[in-house]
Amino acid sequence: VQLLASGGGLVHPGGSLRLSCVYSGFNLATYAIGWFRQAPGKPREGVSCITSSARKKYFVESVKGRFTVSSENAKNTVYLHMDSLEPEDTGVYYCAHAWGEGCPAPFYSDKYYSNWGQGTQVTVSS
């Protein structure tokens, strides 16, 4: 299993970014992809999760209404769309894979994800 996250960068507050997670090596029908972030000096935080069918999506409270998650199965890619970015959204963003048909419970616990991408830096600053 391999995951590759990309799309990070420097953006002003209120701006938008779209992160991509390209995955390979597992059956599309039985997976969940989670997005996590880690700010300097802080523990890793679960941000979102999407099931393989894309029927279920989960978000941490702090990003609800600002972030959305989608998948494009033909490209083996999951996207994290981030709007109205705030300085508090700064961090390294990771995508991670969990075996099973749904997102782990709770989706924001990193112990349930067995495979991780390398991370992409998002910096929100004026």
Coordinates of C-alpha atoms in Angstrom, one line a residue:
V1 CA 0.0 0.0 0.0
Q2 CA 1.3 3.4 -1.0
L3 CA -0.1 6.9 -0.5
L4 CA 1.2 10.1 -1.9
A5 CA -0.1 13.4 -0.6
S6 CA 0.4 16.7 -2.5
G7 CA -1.0 20.1 -3.1
G8 CA 0.2 22.0 0.0
G9 CA 1.6 25.4 -0.1
L10 CA 1.5 28.9 1.3
V11 CA -1.9 30.7 1.3
H12 CA -3.3 33.8 2.8
P13 CA -6.1 33.6 5.4
G14 CA -9.4 33.1 3.7
G15 CA -7.8 31.3 0.8
S16 CA -8.2 27.8 -0.6
L17 CA -6.2 24.8 -1.3
R18 CA -6.9 21.3 -2.7
L19 CA -4.8 18.5 -1.4
S20 CA -4.6 15.2 -3.3
C21 CA -3.9 11.7 -2.1
V22 CA -3.0 9.2 -4.7
Y23 CA -3.2 5.6 -3.5
S24 CA -2.2 2.2 -4.8
G25 CA -1.9 -1.4 -3.6
F26 CA -5.3 -2.0 -2.1
N27 CA -8.8 -3.0 -3.1
L28 CA -10.9 0.1 -3.7
A29 CA -14.0 -1.6 -2.3
T30 CA -12.7 -2.0 1.2
Y31 CA -10.9 1.1 2.3
A32 CA -11.2 4.4 4.1
I33 CA -8.9 7.3 3.6
G34 CA -8.3 9.7 6.4
W35 CA -6.7 13.1 6.4
F36 CA -4.7 14.2 9.4
R37 CA -2.6 17.2 10.2
Q38 CA 0.1 18.1 12.6
A39 CA 1.1 21.6 13.6
P40 CA 4.5 22.4 15.1
G41 CA 4.6 21.3 18.7
K42 CA 1.2 19.7 18.6
P43 CA 0.0 16.1 18.4
R44 CA -1.4 14.8 15.1
E45 CA -5.0 15.6 14.6
G46 CA -7.6 13.8 12.5
V47 CA -9.3 16.1 10.1
S48 CA -11.6 14.0 7.8
C49 CA -12.4 10.6 6.6
I50 CA -14.1 9.3 3.5
T51 CA -15.3 5.7 2.8
S52 CA -14.6 3.8 -0.4
S53 CA -18.1 4.4 -1.6
A54 CA -17.9 8.1 -0.8
R55 CA -21.3 7.7 0.9
K56 CA -19.9 8.6 4.3
K57 CA -17.7 11.5 5.1
Y58 CA -16.6 12.8 8.4
F59 CA -15.0 16.0 9.6
V60 CA -13.6 17.3 12.8
E61 CA -15.7 20.1 14.2
S62 CA -13.1 22.9 13.6
V63 CA -13.2 22.3 9.8
K64 CA -16.9 21.7 9.2
G65 CA -18.4 24.0 6.6
R66 CA -14.9 24.9 5.3
F67 CA -13.4 21.6 4.2
T68 CA -14.9 19.0 1.9
V69 CA -13.6 15.6 0.9
S70 CA -14.2 13.8 -2.4
S71 CA -12.8 10.8 -4.4
E72 CA -12.1 10.1 -8.0
N73 CA -11.8 6.4 -8.3
A74 CA -10.6 6.4 -11.9
K75 CA -7.6 8.2 -10.8
N76 CA -7.1 6.4 -7.4
T77 CA -7.2 9.8 -5.8
V78 CA -8.9 11.4 -2.8
Y79 CA -9.1 15.1 -2.4
L80 CA -9.3 17.4 0.5
H81 CA -10.8 20.8 -0.5
M82 CA -10.0 23.5 2.0
D83 CA -11.7 26.8 1.9
S84 CA -11.7 29.8 4.2
L85 CA -8.4 28.8 5.5
E86 CA -7.2 30.1 8.9
P87 CA -3.8 30.3 10.4
E88 CA -4.8 27.5 12.8
D89 CA -5.0 25.2 9.8
T90 CA -1.3 25.4 9.3
G91 CA 0.5 22.1 9.5
V92 CA 1.7 19.1 7.7
Y93 CA -1.2 17.2 6.2
Y94 CA -1.1 13.5 5.8
C95 CA -3.4 11.0 4.2
A96 CA -3.8 7.5 5.6
H97 CA -5.4 4.3 4.7
A98 CA -7.6 2.1 6.9
W99 CA -8.7 -1.4 6.1
G100 CA -12.4 -2.1 6.2
E101 CA -15.6 -0.9 4.6
G102 CA -16.1 2.2 6.7
C103 CA -14.2 4.9 8.4
P104 CA -12.7 3.8 11.8
A105 CA -14.6 4.8 14.9
P106 CA -13.6 7.3 15.9
F107 CA -12.3 8.4 12.5
Y108 CA -9.9 10.9 14.0
S109 CA -7.9 8.3 15.9
D110 CA -4.7 7.6 14.0
K111 CA -4.2 4.2 15.6
Y112 CA -6.8 2.7 13.3
Y113 CA -4.9 3.7 10.1
S114 CA -2.2 1.3 9.0
N115 CA -0.6 3.0 6.0
W116 CA 0.4 6.6 5.7
G117 CA 1.6 9.0 3.1
Q118 CA 4.6 11.3 3.5
G119 CA 2.7 14.6 4.2
T120 CA 2.4 17.9 2.5
Q121 CA 3.0 21.3 4.2
V122 CA 0.1 23.8 4.4
T123 CA 0.9 27.3 5.7
V124 CA -1.7 29.9 6.2
S125 CA -0.2 33.2 6.8
S126 CA -0.6 36.8 5.8

